[in-house]
Amino acid sequence: MERIGFLSFGHWGPGQGSQTRTARDALLQAIDLSVAVEELGLDGAFFRVHHFARQQASPFPLLSAIAARTSRIEIGTGVIDMRYENPLYLAEEAAATDLISGGRLQLGISRGSPEPARHGAAAFGYVPGQGETDADMARRHTALFRRAITGAGVAEADPRYAGGATGLLPVQPQSPGLAERIWWGAGTRKTAVWAAELGMNLMSSTLLTEDTGVPFHELQAEQIQLFRDAWQAAGHAHTPRISVSRSVLPIVDAEDNRYFAGSALRDSRDQVGVIDGLTARFGKSYAGPPDVLAEQLAADSAVQSADTLLLTVPNQLGVDFNAKLLGNVARHIAPALGWATPDQR
């Protein structure tokens, strides 16, 4: 385990006990928590992108603000729904954010998950073409986005206004190296193989939209191995990154016990459900004493197969609580997974 960061869904609302009652609260607290994470020696701040909901929706202003307040940690998304995206505008925004951060952007993208809006992408102006599915459209957007961030020409020059230039113009700015820091959020073994063949890193969460009857971590470890095999077969020159996300809730004091003791009993096993008409397997939450969680995570085959662990945080409990939670993971759990602080590496 080389890197550990947090993944926030950025929830906000006036619910009982919420410390993020407004969108402004959620955004400013996300910046403050990222600064705290860098001070703790952890490695990254990642944010889910979710439309038509009281959650983070427009990641680049937030990530740029975090980049300006930090100097070391990775900043990223987990994940951007490519059904909703203008590929060329996304390429411009991503490159600008990466330049501000000094090359620290790790951009997770995917076909997306179910949204509150019935036809949300269509409301944004994006409708599948003739014979296309939503997934096809997301992949088409992804292909154009990935071409654009490599500097490929995408729009014909007008010599009258382009200094006499002809041919195809690339979008600007460009950020060298960004193309190797794109991750695909794969919900199946098949899509993990597809991502590897195209040279994208793998971002796997606590949900897979398939079920073979084996425990979630074993199914996810199989997905990771298939990704590695496909990457090697494709002959890519650089080494891939692989992340998994987990809900890890160490209980070390009365406050933790009040919040999570029930979760330790309720969410301590995998769950199977249906999403978009497909059987899906959800990973369990890890809640309990730190020494017990360290043993359980050390036995999690997918955690052991990945190089990056993203810890989902209950962001509505506020910055202080989440900094305490992540600090307890860093001190009492992460070393058992082979992780070390930047100073110790």
Short mmCIF file of C-alpha atoms in Angstrom, two decimals:
data_model
loop_
_atom_site.label_atom_id
_atom_site.label_comp_id
_atom_site.label_asym_id
_atom_site.label_seq_id
_atom_site.Cartn_x
_atom_site.Cartn_y
_atom_site.Cartn_z
CA MET A 1 0.00 0.00 0.00
CA GLU A 2 1.90 3.01 -1.30
CA ARG A 3 -0.68 5.78 -0.91
CA ILE A 4 -3.71 6.46 1.27
CA GLY A 5 -6.12 9.33 0.73
CA PHE A 6 -9.72 10.21 1.43
CA LEU A 7 -12.75 10.11 -0.86
CA SER A 8 -15.60 12.50 -0.07
CA PHE A 9 -19.05 12.53 -1.61
CA GLY A 10 -19.36 16.14 -0.44
CA HIS A 11 -22.82 15.80 1.07
CA TRP A 12 -24.47 18.94 2.40
CA GLY A 13 -27.86 19.71 3.87
CA PRO A 14 -29.66 20.80 7.05
CA GLY A 15 -30.04 17.33 8.58
CA GLN A 16 -29.68 16.72 12.30
CA GLY A 17 -26.04 16.94 13.36
CA SER A 18 -24.83 18.11 9.95
CA GLN A 19 -21.74 20.31 9.99
CA THR A 20 -22.19 21.01 6.25
CA ARG A 21 -25.53 22.73 6.09
CA THR A 22 -24.84 24.60 2.85
CA ALA A 23 -22.88 24.02 -0.34
CA ARG A 24 -20.42 26.69 0.81
CA ASP A 25 -19.84 24.74 4.04
CA ALA A 26 -19.11 21.57 2.10
CA LEU A 27 -16.68 23.28 -0.27
CA LEU A 28 -14.72 25.24 2.33
CA GLN A 29 -14.54 22.27 4.69
CA ALA A 30 -13.27 20.10 1.82
CA ILE A 31 -10.38 22.53 1.37
CA ASP A 32 -9.62 22.59 5.10
CA LEU A 33 -9.73 18.78 5.37
CA SER A 34 -7.33 18.48 2.44
CA VAL A 35 -4.87 20.78 4.19
CA ALA A 36 -5.21 18.69 7.37
CA VAL A 37 -4.59 15.49 5.40
CA GLU A 38 -1.35 16.88 4.00
CA GLU A 39 -0.27 17.80 7.53
CA LEU A 40 -1.08 14.26 8.71
CA GLY A 41 1.26 12.83 6.08
CA LEU A 42 -1.48 11.13 4.06
CA ASP A 43 -1.41 11.22 0.31
CA GLY A 44 -4.58 12.41 -1.40
CA ALA A 45 -7.90 14.25 -1.49
CA PHE A 46 -10.49 12.82 -3.90
CA PHE A 47 -14.09 13.81 -4.54
CA ARG A 48 -17.12 12.10 -6.01
CA VAL A 49 -18.94 14.06 -8.72
CA HIS A 50 -22.73 13.71 -8.58
CA HIS A 51 -25.29 15.86 -10.42
CA PHE A 52 -28.75 17.05 -9.35
CA ALA A 53 -27.98 16.25 -5.70
CA ARG A 54 -26.68 18.04 -2.62
CA GLN A 55 -23.16 16.78 -3.24
CA GLN A 56 -20.02 17.96 -5.03
CA ALA A 57 -20.85 18.54 -8.68
CA SER A 58 -18.22 20.84 -10.25
CA PRO A 59 -14.82 19.53 -9.15
CA PHE A 60 -12.31 21.83 -10.81
CA PRO A 61 -12.86 25.03 -8.80
CA LEU A 62 -12.58 22.94 -5.64
CA LEU A 63 -9.50 21.02 -6.77
CA SER A 64 -7.78 24.23 -7.90
CA ALA A 65 -8.44 25.81 -4.51
CA ILE A 66 -6.99 22.75 -2.77
CA ALA A 67 -3.98 22.82 -5.09
CA ALA A 68 -3.32 26.42 -4.10
CA ARG A 69 -3.44 25.55 -0.37
CA THR A 70 -1.32 22.37 -0.54
CA SER A 71 2.00 21.38 -2.06
CA ARG A 72 2.33 17.59 -1.90
CA ILE A 73 -0.89 15.58 -1.84
CA GLU A 74 -2.59 14.20 -4.91
CA ILE A 75 -5.94 15.76 -5.81
CA GLY A 76 -8.54 13.97 -7.83
CA THR A 77 -12.01 12.74 -8.61
CA GLY A 78 -13.68 9.42 -8.00
CA VAL A 79 -15.37 9.69 -10.47
CA ILE A 80 -16.58 12.13 -13.15
CA ASP A 81 -19.57 10.83 -15.11
CA MET A 82 -18.52 11.17 -18.74
CA ARG A 83 -22.11 11.11 -19.98
CA TYR A 84 -22.42 14.69 -18.74
CA GLU A 85 -19.15 16.08 -20.04
CA ASN A 86 -18.09 18.25 -22.98
CA PRO A 87 -14.82 16.42 -23.72
CA LEU A 88 -12.88 19.45 -24.96
CA TYR A 89 -13.96 21.74 -22.14
CA LEU A 90 -13.10 18.96 -19.68
CA ALA A 91 -9.64 18.73 -21.28
CA GLU A 92 -9.09 22.47 -20.79
CA GLU A 93 -10.31 22.43 -17.17
CA ALA A 94 -8.27 19.36 -16.26
CA ALA A 95 -5.07 20.70 -17.80
CA ALA A 96 -5.44 24.08 -16.09
CA THR A 97 -6.04 22.43 -12.71
CA ASP A 98 -3.09 20.11 -13.21
CA LEU A 99 -0.80 23.02 -14.03
CA ILE A 100 -1.93 24.90 -10.91
CA SER A 101 -1.22 21.80 -8.79
CA GLY A 102 2.19 21.15 -10.30
CA GLY A 103 1.18 17.83 -11.85
CA ARG A 104 -0.71 16.37 -8.87
CA LEU A 105 -4.09 15.76 -10.56
CA GLN A 106 -5.34 12.15 -10.61
CA LEU A 107 -8.53 12.25 -12.65
CA GLY A 108 -11.04 9.44 -12.18
CA ILE A 109 -13.69 9.18 -14.89
CA SER A 110 -16.30 6.57 -15.82
CA ARG A 111 -19.60 5.80 -17.48
CA GLY A 112 -21.25 6.97 -14.28
CA SER A 113 -23.81 5.59 -11.88
CA PRO A 114 -27.58 6.12 -11.50
CA GLU A 115 -28.46 9.80 -10.99
CA PRO A 116 -31.49 11.46 -9.35
CA ALA A 117 -32.53 12.97 -12.70
CA ARG A 118 -34.27 10.61 -15.11
CA HIS A 119 -32.39 11.94 -18.17
CA GLY A 120 -29.77 14.09 -16.51
CA ALA A 121 -27.18 13.99 -19.28
CA ALA A 122 -29.84 15.02 -21.81
CA ALA A 123 -30.61 18.06 -19.65
CA PHE A 124 -26.93 18.96 -20.04
CA GLY A 125 -27.31 18.63 -23.80
CA TYR A 126 -25.85 15.14 -24.34
CA VAL A 127 -27.97 12.40 -25.92
CA PRO A 128 -26.69 9.07 -27.28
CA GLY A 129 -26.43 8.92 -31.05
CA GLN A 130 -28.28 6.56 -33.32
CA GLY A 131 -27.74 3.03 -32.03
CA GLU A 132 -25.69 4.24 -29.03
CA THR A 133 -26.27 3.44 -25.36
CA ASP A 134 -25.43 5.80 -22.51
CA ALA A 135 -22.27 3.75 -21.95
CA ASP A 136 -21.31 4.11 -25.62
CA MET A 137 -21.72 7.87 -25.38
CA ALA A 138 -19.58 8.03 -22.24
CA ARG A 139 -16.83 6.07 -23.98
CA ARG A 140 -17.05 8.30 -27.06
CA HIS A 141 -16.68 11.37 -24.86
CA THR A 142 -13.76 9.67 -23.11
CA ALA A 143 -11.95 8.92 -26.36
CA LEU A 144 -12.14 12.56 -27.52
CA PHE A 145 -11.12 13.85 -24.09
CA ARG A 146 -8.07 11.57 -24.00
CA ARG A 147 -7.00 12.63 -27.50
CA ALA A 148 -7.35 16.28 -26.53
CA ILE A 149 -5.16 16.06 -23.41
CA THR A 150 -2.34 14.51 -25.46
CA GLY A 151 -2.21 17.58 -27.70
CA ALA A 152 -3.91 16.06 -30.74
CA GLY A 153 -5.51 18.51 -33.11
CA VAL A 154 -9.28 18.61 -32.69
CA ALA A 155 -10.52 21.74 -34.51
CA GLU A 156 -9.66 23.08 -37.96
CA ALA A 157 -7.63 26.29 -37.90
CA ASP A 158 -8.91 29.44 -39.51
CA PRO A 159 -5.77 31.00 -41.07
CA ARG A 160 -7.32 34.47 -40.82
CA TYR A 161 -7.27 34.36 -37.04
CA ALA A 162 -4.67 31.70 -36.32
CA GLY A 163 -1.62 33.57 -37.55
CA GLY A 164 -1.74 31.80 -40.89
CA ALA A 165 -1.79 28.35 -39.30
CA THR A 166 -3.58 25.54 -41.09
CA GLY A 167 -4.58 22.04 -40.11
CA LEU A 168 -6.03 20.97 -36.77
CA LEU A 169 -5.54 22.97 -33.57
CA PRO A 170 -5.20 21.39 -30.09
CA VAL A 171 -7.02 22.74 -27.07
CA GLN A 172 -4.98 24.87 -24.68
CA PRO A 173 -3.51 24.67 -22.15
CA GLN A 174 -1.70 21.35 -22.24
CA SER A 175 -0.24 19.70 -19.13
CA PRO A 176 2.54 17.18 -19.79
CA GLY A 177 2.02 13.81 -18.12
CA LEU A 178 -1.69 14.24 -17.47
CA ALA A 179 -2.60 11.50 -19.95
CA GLU A 180 -0.91 8.92 -17.68
CA ARG A 181 -2.94 10.09 -14.68
CA ILE A 182 -6.41 9.25 -16.00
CA TRP A 183 -8.25 6.51 -14.10
CA TRP A 184 -11.31 4.56 -15.21
CA GLY A 185 -13.90 3.68 -12.58
CA ALA A 186 -14.61 0.09 -13.58
CA GLY A 187 -17.71 -1.63 -12.23
CA THR A 188 -17.00 -5.03 -13.80
CA ARG A 189 -14.10 -7.29 -14.67
CA LYS A 190 -14.76 -6.69 -18.38
CA THR A 191 -14.52 -2.90 -18.10
CA ALA A 192 -11.32 -3.24 -16.07
CA VAL A 193 -9.77 -5.18 -18.94
CA TRP A 194 -11.01 -2.55 -21.41
CA ALA A 195 -9.41 0.24 -19.33
CA ALA A 196 -6.11 -1.64 -19.20
CA GLU A 197 -6.07 -2.16 -22.95
CA LEU A 198 -6.46 1.59 -23.44
CA GLY A 199 -3.79 2.47 -20.87
CA MET A 200 -5.96 4.01 -18.16
CA ASN A 201 -5.36 3.38 -14.46
CA LEU A 202 -7.96 1.38 -12.52
CA MET A 203 -10.23 2.94 -9.89
CA SER A 204 -12.37 0.29 -8.21
CA SER A 205 -14.89 1.15 -5.51
CA THR A 206 -16.98 -0.72 -2.94
CA LEU A 207 -19.50 -1.67 -5.63
CA LEU A 208 -19.24 -4.05 -8.58
CA THR A 209 -22.19 -4.44 -10.94
CA GLU A 210 -21.80 -8.21 -11.09
CA ASP A 211 -21.84 -11.05 -8.58
CA THR A 212 -20.29 -14.52 -8.77
CA GLY A 213 -21.12 -15.55 -5.23
CA VAL A 214 -17.60 -15.03 -3.82
CA PRO A 215 -16.85 -12.38 -1.18
CA PHE A 216 -16.57 -8.87 -2.55
CA HIS A 217 -12.87 -8.47 -1.89
CA GLU A 218 -12.11 -11.69 -3.76
CA LEU A 219 -14.19 -10.61 -6.77
CA GLN A 220 -12.44 -7.23 -6.72
CA ALA A 221 -9.02 -8.89 -6.45
CA GLU A 222 -9.90 -10.99 -9.49
CA GLN A 223 -10.85 -7.78 -11.34
CA ILE A 224 -7.48 -6.26 -10.40
CA GLN A 225 -5.54 -9.31 -11.60
CA LEU A 226 -7.39 -9.32 -14.92
CA PHE A 227 -6.53 -5.63 -15.27
CA ARG A 228 -2.84 -6.31 -14.60
CA ASP A 229 -2.77 -9.18 -17.08
CA ALA A 230 -4.43 -7.08 -19.79
CA TRP A 231 -2.04 -4.18 -19.10
CA GLN A 232 0.98 -6.42 -19.51
CA ALA A 233 -0.44 -7.95 -22.69
CA ALA A 234 -1.03 -4.48 -24.14
CA GLY A 235 2.65 -3.61 -23.67
CA HIS A 236 2.19 -0.14 -22.19
CA ALA A 237 5.47 1.53 -21.28
CA HIS A 238 4.49 2.94 -17.88
CA THR A 239 3.37 1.22 -14.68
CA PRO A 240 -0.36 1.39 -13.91
CA ARG A 241 -1.95 2.63 -10.70
CA ILE A 242 -4.78 0.77 -8.99
CA SER A 243 -6.99 2.12 -6.24
CA VAL A 244 -9.75 0.64 -4.11
CA SER A 245 -12.03 2.50 -1.73
CA ARG A 246 -13.17 1.36 1.69
CA SER A 247 -15.23 2.69 4.56
CA VAL A 248 -12.83 2.39 7.52
CA LEU A 249 -14.16 3.71 10.82
CA PRO A 250 -11.84 3.16 13.79
CA ILE A 251 -13.56 3.37 17.17
CA VAL A 252 -11.16 4.82 19.72
CA ASP A 253 -13.32 7.01 21.97
CA ALA A 254 -16.89 7.65 23.09
CA GLU A 255 -17.62 9.94 20.14
CA ASP A 256 -16.61 7.28 17.63
CA ASN A 257 -18.62 4.69 19.50
CA ARG A 258 -21.71 6.89 19.40
CA TYR A 259 -21.46 7.33 15.65
CA PHE A 260 -20.23 3.93 14.47
CA ALA A 261 -20.97 1.14 16.94
CA GLY A 262 -24.22 0.44 15.11
CA SER A 263 -22.44 0.44 11.75
CA ALA A 264 -19.99 -2.16 13.02
CA LEU A 265 -22.86 -4.61 13.39
CA ARG A 266 -25.06 -3.49 10.50
CA ASP A 267 -22.48 -3.14 7.69
CA SER A 268 -19.93 -5.82 8.62
CA ARG A 269 -20.81 -8.08 5.69
CA ASP A 270 -21.16 -7.79 1.92
CA GLN A 271 -24.54 -6.86 0.47
CA VAL A 272 -26.08 -7.90 -2.84
CA GLY A 273 -28.61 -5.70 -4.65
CA VAL A 274 -29.74 -4.55 -8.08
CA ILE A 275 -28.54 -1.40 -9.90
CA ASP A 276 -29.68 -0.51 -13.42
CA GLY A 277 -31.22 -3.97 -13.68
CA LEU A 278 -27.92 -5.71 -12.91
CA THR A 279 -27.03 -7.74 -9.83
CA ALA A 280 -24.42 -5.83 -7.84
CA ARG A 281 -22.22 -6.74 -4.88
CA PHE A 282 -21.38 -4.06 -2.30
CA GLY A 283 -18.34 -4.26 -0.05
CA LYS A 284 -18.70 -4.16 3.71
CA SER A 285 -17.74 -1.33 6.04
CA TYR A 286 -14.87 -1.74 8.49
CA ALA A 287 -15.82 -0.37 11.90
CA GLY A 288 -14.31 -1.33 15.24
CA PRO A 289 -11.12 -1.11 17.32
CA PRO A 290 -8.06 -0.15 15.24
CA ASP A 291 -6.15 -3.38 15.89
CA VAL A 292 -9.11 -5.44 14.68
CA LEU A 293 -9.50 -3.29 11.57
CA ALA A 294 -5.79 -3.61 10.79
CA GLU A 295 -6.11 -7.41 10.84
CA GLN A 296 -9.26 -7.36 8.72
CA LEU A 297 -7.79 -5.03 6.09
CA ALA A 298 -4.59 -7.04 5.96
CA ALA A 299 -6.78 -10.02 5.03
CA ASP A 300 -8.67 -8.03 2.36
CA SER A 301 -7.20 -9.42 -0.87
CA ALA A 302 -8.19 -6.40 -2.98
CA VAL A 303 -6.65 -3.93 -0.53
CA GLN A 304 -3.47 -5.99 -0.64
CA SER A 305 -3.53 -6.02 -4.46
CA ALA A 306 -3.90 -2.24 -4.89
CA ASP A 307 -1.29 0.49 -4.48
CA THR A 308 -3.76 3.18 -3.37
CA LEU A 309 -6.48 3.08 -0.73
CA LEU A 310 -9.19 5.75 -0.72
CA LEU A 311 -11.03 6.08 2.59
CA THR A 312 -14.62 7.24 2.26
CA VAL A 313 -15.30 9.87 4.90
CA PRO A 314 -18.52 11.01 6.62
CA ASN A 315 -17.90 14.60 5.52
CA GLN A 316 -21.01 15.99 7.22
CA LEU A 317 -19.43 15.32 10.62
CA GLY A 318 -17.03 18.20 9.97
CA VAL A 319 -13.33 18.81 9.50
CA ASP A 320 -12.15 18.17 13.06
CA PHE A 321 -13.87 14.81 13.32
CA ASN A 322 -12.72 13.60 9.92
CA ALA A 323 -9.15 14.74 10.54
CA LYS A 324 -9.24 12.75 13.78
CA LEU A 325 -10.61 9.70 11.97
CA LEU A 326 -7.97 9.85 9.24
CA GLY A 327 -5.23 10.47 11.79
CA ASN A 328 -6.26 7.34 13.68
CA VAL A 329 -6.10 5.34 10.45
CA ALA A 330 -2.65 6.75 9.68
CA ARG A 331 -1.29 6.00 13.16
CA HIS A 332 -2.96 2.74 14.10
CA ILE A 333 -4.03 0.91 10.92
CA ALA A 334 -2.09 2.00 7.84
CA PRO A 335 1.36 0.78 9.00
CA ALA A 336 -0.02 -2.76 9.17
CA LEU A 337 -0.85 -2.47 5.46
CA GLY A 338 2.72 -1.58 4.55
CA TRP A 339 2.06 2.16 4.26
CA ALA A 340 4.63 4.70 5.44
CA THR A 341 4.59 8.49 5.72
CA PRO A 342 6.45 10.53 3.09
CA ASP A 343 9.30 11.12 5.57
CA GLN A 344 9.70 7.37 6.10
CA ARG A 345 9.69 6.34 2.43
#
